[in-house]
Every structure is written in structure tokens, then in C-alpha cells.
Short mmCIF file of C-alpha atoms and ligand atoms in Angstrom, two decimals:
data_model
loop_
_atom_site.label_atom_id
_atom_site.label_comp_id
_atom_site.label_asym_id
_atom_site.label_seq_id
_atom_site.Cartn_x
_atom_site.Cartn_y
_atom_site.Cartn_z
CA MET E 1 -35.25 6.58 9.84
CA LYS E 2 -32.08 4.79 9.57
CA PRO E 3 -30.29 4.97 13.06
CA ALA E 4 -27.30 7.93 13.12
CA HIS E 5 -24.06 5.75 12.26
CA TYR E 6 -20.19 7.32 12.48
CA THR E 7 -18.05 6.53 9.44
CA VAL E 8 -14.37 5.81 9.64
CA LEU E 9 -11.78 6.14 7.08
CA ALA E 10 -8.85 3.92 7.62
CA GLY E 11 -6.06 1.99 6.77
CA GLY E 12 -4.20 -1.22 9.01
CA THR E 13 -2.70 -0.61 12.56
CA GLY E 14 -3.76 2.70 13.61
CA ALA E 15 -7.05 2.86 12.76
CA ALA E 16 -7.65 -1.02 14.49
CA LYS E 17 -6.33 0.54 17.40
CA PHE E 18 -8.93 3.29 17.00
CA LEU E 19 -11.75 1.35 16.60
CA ARG E 20 -11.14 -1.07 19.17
CA GLY E 21 -11.93 1.93 21.45
CA LEU E 22 -14.40 3.42 19.16
CA VAL E 23 -16.67 0.19 19.83
CA GLN E 24 -16.62 0.86 23.59
CA VAL E 25 -18.37 3.67 23.24
CA VAL E 26 -20.84 3.65 20.79
CA PRO E 27 -22.80 0.52 19.41
CA GLU E 28 -20.95 -1.37 17.23
CA GLU E 29 -23.49 -1.40 14.81
CA GLN E 30 -23.34 1.95 14.00
CA VAL E 31 -19.64 2.10 13.44
CA HIS E 32 -19.12 1.88 9.04
CA VAL E 33 -15.28 1.74 8.24
CA ILE E 34 -14.17 2.85 4.73
CA VAL E 35 -10.66 0.90 4.41
CA ASN E 36 -8.21 0.99 2.05
CA VAL E 37 -7.22 -1.78 -0.87
CA GLY E 38 -4.34 0.19 -1.94
CA ASP E 39 -2.09 -2.05 -0.37
CA ASP E 40 -3.67 -5.19 -1.81
CA THR E 41 -1.96 -7.72 -3.29
CA ASP E 42 -1.46 -11.40 -4.70
CA VAL E 43 0.72 -13.62 -2.80
CA TRP E 44 0.71 -17.42 -4.15
CA GLY E 45 -2.35 -16.42 -6.21
CA LEU E 46 -3.95 -15.71 -3.04
CA HIS E 47 -5.78 -11.85 -3.33
CA ILE E 48 -4.72 -10.66 -0.14
CA SER E 49 -6.30 -7.26 1.45
CA PRO E 50 -3.77 -6.55 4.62
CA ASP E 51 -5.69 -3.15 5.97
CA ILE E 52 -9.38 -4.92 5.57
CA ASP E 53 -8.24 -8.09 7.61
CA SER E 54 -6.25 -6.03 10.05
CA ILE E 55 -9.61 -3.73 10.72
CA THR E 56 -11.93 -6.94 10.62
CA TYR E 57 -9.69 -9.13 12.95
CA ALA E 58 -9.57 -6.26 15.16
CA LEU E 59 -13.22 -5.44 15.69
CA ALA E 60 -13.21 -9.91 16.02
CA GLY E 61 -10.97 -9.66 18.94
CA LYS E 62 -8.93 -11.69 17.03
CA LEU E 63 -5.56 -9.31 16.03
CA ASP E 64 -2.14 -10.21 17.01
CA THR E 65 -2.34 -6.54 18.79
CA LEU E 66 1.69 -6.75 19.47
CA ARG E 67 2.51 -7.24 15.58
CA GLY E 68 -0.51 -4.88 14.72
CA TRP E 69 -1.45 -7.38 11.63
CA GLY E 70 -2.47 -10.90 11.21
CA LEU E 71 -4.09 -13.28 14.31
CA VAL E 72 -3.20 -13.81 17.56
CA ASN E 73 -1.85 -16.89 18.16
CA GLU E 74 -0.49 -18.04 15.08
CA THR E 75 1.86 -20.26 13.60
CA PHE E 76 3.62 -20.45 10.36
CA ARG E 77 3.65 -23.77 9.71
CA CYS E 78 2.79 -23.33 6.30
CA LEU E 79 5.91 -20.55 5.47
CA GLU E 80 7.89 -22.76 7.01
CA THR E 81 7.51 -24.99 4.30
CA ILE E 82 7.20 -23.11 1.71
CA GLU E 83 10.42 -21.36 2.44
CA ALA E 84 11.99 -25.02 2.61
CA PHE E 85 10.90 -25.34 -1.11
CA GLY E 86 13.48 -22.51 -1.37
CA MET E 87 10.70 -20.07 -1.79
CA PRO E 88 11.00 -16.38 -0.78
CA GLY E 89 8.90 -16.33 2.92
CA TRP E 90 8.85 -12.12 3.45
CA PHE E 91 5.72 -11.57 3.33
CA ARG E 92 4.24 -13.53 6.38
CA LEU E 93 1.20 -15.66 5.46
CA GLY E 94 0.48 -17.44 8.61
CA ASP E 95 -1.66 -20.32 9.11
CA GLN E 96 -5.20 -19.69 10.36
CA ASP E 97 -4.83 -16.18 8.35
CA LEU E 98 -4.14 -18.17 4.89
CA ALA E 99 -7.99 -19.48 6.06
CA THR E 100 -8.94 -15.71 5.28
CA HIS E 101 -7.41 -15.22 1.70
CA LEU E 102 -8.10 -18.96 0.75
CA THR E 103 -11.77 -18.23 1.57
CA ARG E 104 -11.71 -14.79 0.08
CA THR E 105 -10.02 -15.54 -3.30
CA HIS E 106 -12.58 -18.28 -3.62
CA LEU E 107 -15.31 -16.28 -3.17
CA LEU E 108 -13.83 -13.76 -5.56
CA ARG E 109 -13.78 -16.05 -8.35
CA SER E 110 -17.25 -17.16 -7.91
CA GLY E 111 -17.99 -13.96 -8.80
CA LEU E 112 -19.01 -11.77 -5.71
CA SER E 113 -17.07 -8.51 -5.51
CA LEU E 114 -14.94 -7.43 -2.51
CA SER E 115 -17.33 -5.68 -0.98
CA GLU E 116 -19.74 -8.66 -1.29
CA THR E 117 -17.18 -10.90 -0.05
CA VAL E 118 -16.11 -8.27 3.23
CA GLU E 119 -19.87 -8.41 4.28
CA ARG E 120 -19.83 -12.25 4.25
CA MET E 121 -16.86 -12.61 5.96
CA SER E 122 -16.68 -9.99 8.80
CA LYS E 123 -20.48 -11.05 9.63
CA ALA E 124 -19.15 -14.75 10.06
CA MET E 125 -16.28 -13.85 12.31
CA GLY E 126 -18.62 -12.02 14.31
CA VAL E 127 -17.80 -8.66 13.31
CA LYS E 128 -21.51 -6.27 13.71
CA ALA E 129 -19.63 -2.71 12.36
CA ARG E 130 -19.76 -2.44 8.58
CA VAL E 131 -16.51 -3.06 6.95
CA LEU E 132 -16.74 -1.01 3.41
CA PRO E 133 -14.26 -1.51 1.05
CA ALA E 134 -13.61 1.88 -0.51
CA THR E 135 -14.15 0.13 -3.77
CA ASP E 136 -14.29 -3.34 -5.62
CA ASP E 137 -12.15 -1.69 -8.63
CA PRO E 138 -8.46 -2.59 -8.71
CA VAL E 139 -6.67 0.28 -6.79
CA ARG E 140 -2.45 -0.60 -6.11
CA THR E 141 -0.18 2.02 -4.53
CA LYS E 142 2.91 2.47 -6.48
CA VAL E 143 6.08 3.69 -4.49
CA GLU E 144 8.71 5.23 -7.40
CA THR E 145 12.35 4.50 -5.72
CA PRO E 146 15.81 5.04 -7.63
CA GLN E 147 15.08 1.33 -8.33
CA GLY E 148 12.22 1.53 -9.75
CA MET E 149 8.42 1.07 -9.11
CA LEU E 150 7.77 -0.90 -6.15
CA GLY E 151 3.99 -2.28 -4.91
CA PHE E 152 3.06 -0.88 -1.36
CA GLN E 153 3.74 -4.58 0.52
CA GLU E 154 7.52 -4.93 -1.84
CA PHE E 155 8.80 -1.12 -0.37
CA PHE E 156 6.66 -1.99 3.11
CA VAL E 157 7.57 -5.59 4.27
CA ARG E 158 10.36 -6.80 1.85
CA ASP E 159 11.86 -3.34 1.65
CA GLN E 160 11.13 -2.28 5.53
CA TRP E 161 10.46 0.83 3.72
CA LYS E 162 14.25 1.82 3.65
CA PRO E 163 13.79 2.92 -0.22
CA GLU E 164 14.34 6.47 -1.19
CA VAL E 165 10.88 7.54 -2.46
CA ARG E 166 10.28 10.16 -5.29
CA SER E 167 6.77 9.65 -5.71
CA VAL E 168 3.51 7.58 -4.64
CA SER E 169 0.69 6.52 -7.15
CA TYR E 170 -2.48 4.93 -6.89
CA ALA E 171 -2.82 3.08 -9.87
CA GLY E 172 -6.33 2.52 -11.31
CA ALA E 173 -7.98 5.18 -8.83
CA THR E 174 -8.56 7.90 -11.59
CA GLU E 175 -11.42 5.16 -13.19
CA ALA E 176 -11.85 3.34 -10.01
CA ARG E 177 -15.69 3.66 -8.64
CA ALA E 178 -16.40 3.98 -5.13
CA PRO E 179 -19.66 1.78 -3.90
CA ALA E 180 -22.70 3.77 -3.63
CA VAL E 181 -22.94 2.18 0.38
CA VAL E 182 -19.70 4.17 0.89
CA LEU E 183 -20.82 7.19 -0.73
CA ASP E 184 -23.64 6.99 1.50
CA SER E 185 -22.26 6.60 4.12
CA ILE E 186 -20.16 9.54 3.93
CA ARG E 187 -23.05 11.71 3.64
CA ASP E 188 -25.37 10.61 5.68
CA ALA E 189 -23.44 9.70 8.57
CA GLN E 190 -23.66 11.39 11.85
CA LEU E 191 -19.62 12.10 12.07
CA VAL E 192 -16.70 11.26 9.85
CA ILE E 193 -13.65 10.39 11.37
CA ILE E 194 -10.47 10.24 9.62
CA ALA E 195 -8.30 7.52 11.66
CA PRO E 196 -4.83 8.23 12.58
CA SER E 197 -3.32 6.51 9.37
CA ASN E 198 -0.48 7.15 7.05
CA PRO E 199 -2.17 9.95 4.85
CA ILE E 200 -0.14 9.25 1.72
CA THR E 201 -0.82 5.17 1.54
CA SER E 202 -3.59 4.35 4.05
CA ILE E 203 -6.03 7.55 3.22
CA GLY E 204 -4.53 8.65 0.25
CA PRO E 205 -5.80 5.97 -2.06
CA ILE E 206 -9.26 6.17 -0.51
CA LEU E 207 -8.78 10.01 -1.56
CA ALA E 208 -8.02 9.35 -4.53
CA LEU E 209 -11.24 8.32 -5.86
CA HIS E 210 -13.10 11.46 -6.97
CA GLN E 211 -16.66 10.50 -5.66
CA VAL E 212 -15.43 9.69 -2.24
CA ARG E 213 -13.50 12.83 -1.70
CA GLU E 214 -16.22 14.78 -3.06
CA ALA E 215 -18.75 13.19 -0.62
CA LEU E 216 -15.97 14.20 2.10
CA ARG E 217 -16.82 18.07 0.55
CA CYS E 218 -20.62 17.71 0.64
CA THR E 219 -21.53 15.72 3.62
CA ARG E 220 -22.95 17.34 6.36
CA ALA E 221 -21.37 15.90 8.62
CA GLU E 222 -18.45 17.26 11.03
CA VAL E 223 -15.02 15.24 9.17
CA ILE E 224 -12.78 15.20 12.15
CA ALA E 225 -8.75 13.78 11.60
CA ILE E 226 -6.87 12.40 14.16
CA SER E 227 -3.56 13.21 13.40
CA PRO E 228 -1.06 10.01 12.89
CA LEU E 229 1.87 12.20 13.87
CA ILE E 230 3.30 13.54 17.23
CA GLY E 231 5.66 16.26 16.59
CA ASN E 232 7.50 15.52 13.57
CA ALA E 233 7.19 11.59 14.08
CA ALA E 234 4.78 8.88 12.92
CA VAL E 235 3.48 7.21 15.96
CA SER E 236 4.35 3.88 14.05
CA GLY E 237 5.39 3.36 9.99
CA PRO E 238 6.66 5.53 7.52
CA ALA E 239 3.90 8.42 7.63
CA ALA E 240 6.18 11.10 8.27
CA LYS E 241 8.80 9.87 5.13
CA LEU E 242 6.18 9.58 2.48
CA MET E 243 4.85 12.77 3.58
CA GLU E 244 8.34 14.30 2.86
CA ALA E 245 8.18 12.94 -0.51
CA CYS E 246 5.15 13.89 -1.40
CA GLY E 247 5.96 17.86 -0.28
CA TYR E 248 3.83 17.55 2.75
CA GLU E 249 5.37 19.28 6.03
CA VAL E 250 5.63 16.47 8.50
CA SER E 251 3.93 17.60 11.35
CA PRO E 252 0.33 17.84 12.45
CA SER E 253 -0.15 21.18 10.24
CA GLY E 254 1.03 19.05 7.21
CA VAL E 255 -1.57 16.25 8.39
CA ALA E 256 -4.37 18.82 8.14
CA ARG E 257 -3.08 20.41 4.77
CA CYS E 258 -3.63 16.81 3.25
CA TYR E 259 -7.24 17.00 4.17
CA HIS E 260 -7.62 20.88 3.91
CA ASP E 261 -10.58 20.90 1.28
CA PHE E 262 -13.16 19.17 3.73
CA LEU E 263 -11.82 19.11 6.89
CA ASN E 264 -13.69 20.76 9.86
CA ASN E 265 -11.55 19.33 13.20
CA ILE E 266 -8.18 18.04 13.80
CA VAL E 267 -7.17 16.27 16.82
CA ILE E 268 -3.84 16.80 18.15
CA ASP E 269 -1.64 15.49 20.43
CA VAL E 270 -1.11 17.12 24.03
CA ARG E 271 2.98 17.59 22.73
CA ASP E 272 1.96 19.30 19.86
CA GLY E 273 -0.88 21.84 21.81
CA ALA E 274 1.39 24.63 21.03
CA LEU E 275 1.03 24.30 17.12
CA ALA E 276 -2.98 24.86 17.63
CA SER E 277 -3.25 28.30 16.75
CA SER E 278 -1.16 28.07 13.67
CA ILE E 279 -3.37 25.16 12.47
CA ARG E 280 -6.94 27.10 13.71
CA TYR E 281 -5.58 30.07 11.56
CA GLU E 282 -6.59 28.00 8.05
CA THR E 283 -10.27 27.60 9.37
CA ILE E 284 -9.75 24.11 10.70
CA GLY E 285 -10.74 24.12 14.42
CA VAL E 286 -8.26 21.76 16.54
CA ARG E 287 -8.90 19.85 19.89
CA VAL E 288 -6.00 18.64 21.77
CA THR E 289 -5.45 15.36 24.14
CA ASN E 290 -2.88 12.41 24.23
CA LEU E 291 -3.34 10.47 20.77
CA LEU E 292 -0.98 7.62 22.32
CA MET E 293 -3.13 4.03 22.18
CA PRO E 294 -0.94 1.47 24.16
CA ASP E 295 -4.05 -0.21 25.13
CA ASP E 296 -7.72 -0.46 24.58
CA ILE E 297 -8.62 1.32 27.77
CA ALA E 298 -6.87 4.63 26.14
CA ALA E 299 -8.27 4.05 22.50
CA ARG E 300 -11.56 4.03 24.26
CA LYS E 301 -10.41 7.41 26.35
CA LEU E 302 -9.41 8.93 22.53
CA ALA E 303 -13.01 7.70 20.93
CA GLU E 304 -15.08 9.16 24.01
CA PHE E 305 -13.01 12.70 23.23
CA ILE E 306 -13.87 11.97 20.01
CA VAL E 307 -17.58 11.56 19.89
CA LEU E 308 -18.59 13.84 23.12
CA SER E 309 -16.92 16.33 21.92
CA ASP E 310 -18.80 16.31 18.32
CA SER E 311 -19.31 19.68 18.25
CA ARG E 312 -22.71 19.79 16.04
N1 LIG G 1 3.78 -6.93 7.80
C1 LIG G 1 4.85 -6.96 8.15
O1 LIG G 1 5.38 -6.04 8.29
N2 LIG G 1 5.12 -8.19 7.84
C2 LIG G 1 4.96 -9.01 7.20
O2 LIG G 1 5.12 -10.34 6.84
C3 LIG G 1 3.24 -8.89 7.00
C4 LIG G 1 2.35 -9.86 6.33
C5 LIG G 1 0.74 -9.87 6.44
C6 LIG G 1 0.31 -10.83 5.63
C7 LIG G 1 -1.18 -10.75 6.04
C8 LIG G 1 -1.67 -9.07 6.16
O3 LIG G 1 -2.65 -9.27 6.13
C9 LIG G 1 -1.07 -8.31 6.33
C10 LIG G 1 0.42 -8.51 6.93
N3 LIG G 1 1.50 -7.15 7.45
C11 LIG G 1 2.66 -7.89 7.24
C12 LIG G 1 0.96 -6.05 7.21
C13 LIG G 1 0.34 -5.34 6.32
O4 LIG G 1 1.23 -5.77 5.08
C14 LIG G 1 1.03 -3.77 6.76
O5 LIG G 1 0.91 -3.79 7.49
C15 LIG G 1 -0.22 -3.29 5.76
O6 LIG G 1 -0.40 -3.32 4.76
C16 LIG G 1 0.24 -1.47 6.26
O7 LIG G 1 -1.37 -0.90 6.78
#
């Protein structure tokens, strides 16, 4: 019999913080992370997978936790030289980080799938958790603005998520397939956790894979989400703005609604305790704790709260 595992659906920064806590509470080998690829992009001919890298770097203890992305003790000499050629440097690829993108792009061009590439590279970095791209097929988040359709990184990094948002879509998601390991991970999990990630641009592209959404509806495991919102504001990033643009109430209730067809429980912050009864009537259970994770100790406490209050 396979050992029990915990499956986490994840974006970048918020999920990375939570996972640093989770691996202090359960054996890292028992953690599976299904990661968003909607943020993936091509820069200088290299395949960049920002969320996969944030998760892998965090689990390897190498994430720059102040920035929330990239490697700690990073330098940007290569980028500075590129800028000196008069080329745009708004997407800040660090010197060591470039090694990740060069290796991944080389392995992909030699015929490996994204999943195989991530497995090989995460193992090489000493990560024992399974880091699973939600799909090996190209799925790209597109943000419709009055200036036109933007790729996610253009919207998020270049334009600092300032443009007005008319809609969000996931190009390629209808045709994309989830790897069997992703679907099995959801079906056979001890507990499925939706990380405190942006419901629209981090979790949304994963749920846009219809096989994943179906697996979440069918799994016998409890599915629990951690709200990325406290009150009507995101802990970080554009979740509030994007939820509003997509017609969701900007609150933990709105987050629960994004996941209404498969969610059993949502964890909300103590400051939102008064909302608990209004969410509960929708048959979704509510648990209340402190959601802020300024450090690994707070992340461990949140992970303990979730794993130890697992109701089954
Ligand atoms: N985020 C930024 O805000 N500015 C950057 O210049 C930037 C560069 C970058 C390079 C590699 C990488 O893996 C991630 C990078 N990120 C950067 C983070 C990333 O774009 C976003 O945090 C995620 O896509 C949102 O989850």
C-alpha cells in the first residue's frame, strides 16, 4: 500500500510560504504539489515556469523570501549586460536563475516533457516532495485590458497589474490534458489543500483543466482551501482586482464560491470570523485561524492547524 500523501494545488508566492510550513508538519516525501503553468512564458528563447520555480526553490530552501520569487543571494549581471545592449530588462532573470531556465529549456528541446524536466531538476535540488506541473500542454493565462490582450507576465510584472481588467482566459486549457499522476494524486490523497493563491490566475488555470475539476469533485479526500484574502484585500498580489473583474465578491465568501462545486472546507482569517456563518450555509465548512505567514514558524502553525484538524 502506498503511504498517505497530501496534495496541494499551488501558485507561486503564497503557496511557497505555506509549503515551507507543511513540510515541517508532515514528511516532505508525502507532499504532492500540483502547480500552475498559466504564468509560464518565453523570455530570450527560454521557457520560464515562474510558479514551478518559486515552489521548487522554496522547498529547496533557496527562495528569496523577501521578493517572493527567484533565488536568494542572486545577482543580475547578465540582465544588466542585456540592458546595456538597449534591450528590455523588465523581467528580471537572475544569473543563477538563468541556469534553471537554460537547463529546463535544453531538457524540453531534447524531448522530455515538462513533468519529466521538473522531476529531474527538483530532485537535483534536493526536493523530496513531488512537484507536478498541472499539465504538460501549453496553457497560458491571458488578461484582456482596454490596451488589448496581455500575457500574464506583461500584465503582472511589466505593467505592475495597473491596467483595467475586462476578462481573464486560459488559452489552451480546453484541449490540455492533465498527466495521470496529477489526477491520481487528487483521487488518492489523504487531504487536498488549495493553497492561499490567487483563485483566478494561480488556481484558475489548474481548474480550467476539466479532468482536474472532475477529479476534485470525485475524490473521497476532504478538499480544504486557504483564503488568499483577508477581508476584501489580498495578502499579496492582484487577487482582489482579478476576482472583481471576473464577477466574484471580493471576500473569503467569494473565494469559497470559486471552488463551490468541490470544496468541503475553507480556512479564513480570525479577522473575518464574523463571516463564518454566512459561508457555512452554502454547505461549505469554515475554520478560523491566523492566516498571515510572516515567517516559517507562522507557516508551520497554519499547516498544523490544517493537517491536525483534518475531519476524516
Ligand atoms: N516577479 C516580478 O514581480 N518581477 C520580476 O522581474 C520577476 C521575474 C521573474 C523571473 C523568474 C521567475 O521564475 C519569476 C519571476 N517573477 C518576477 C515572479 C513571477 O512572475 C510572479 O510572481 C508569478 O508569476 C506569480 O505567481
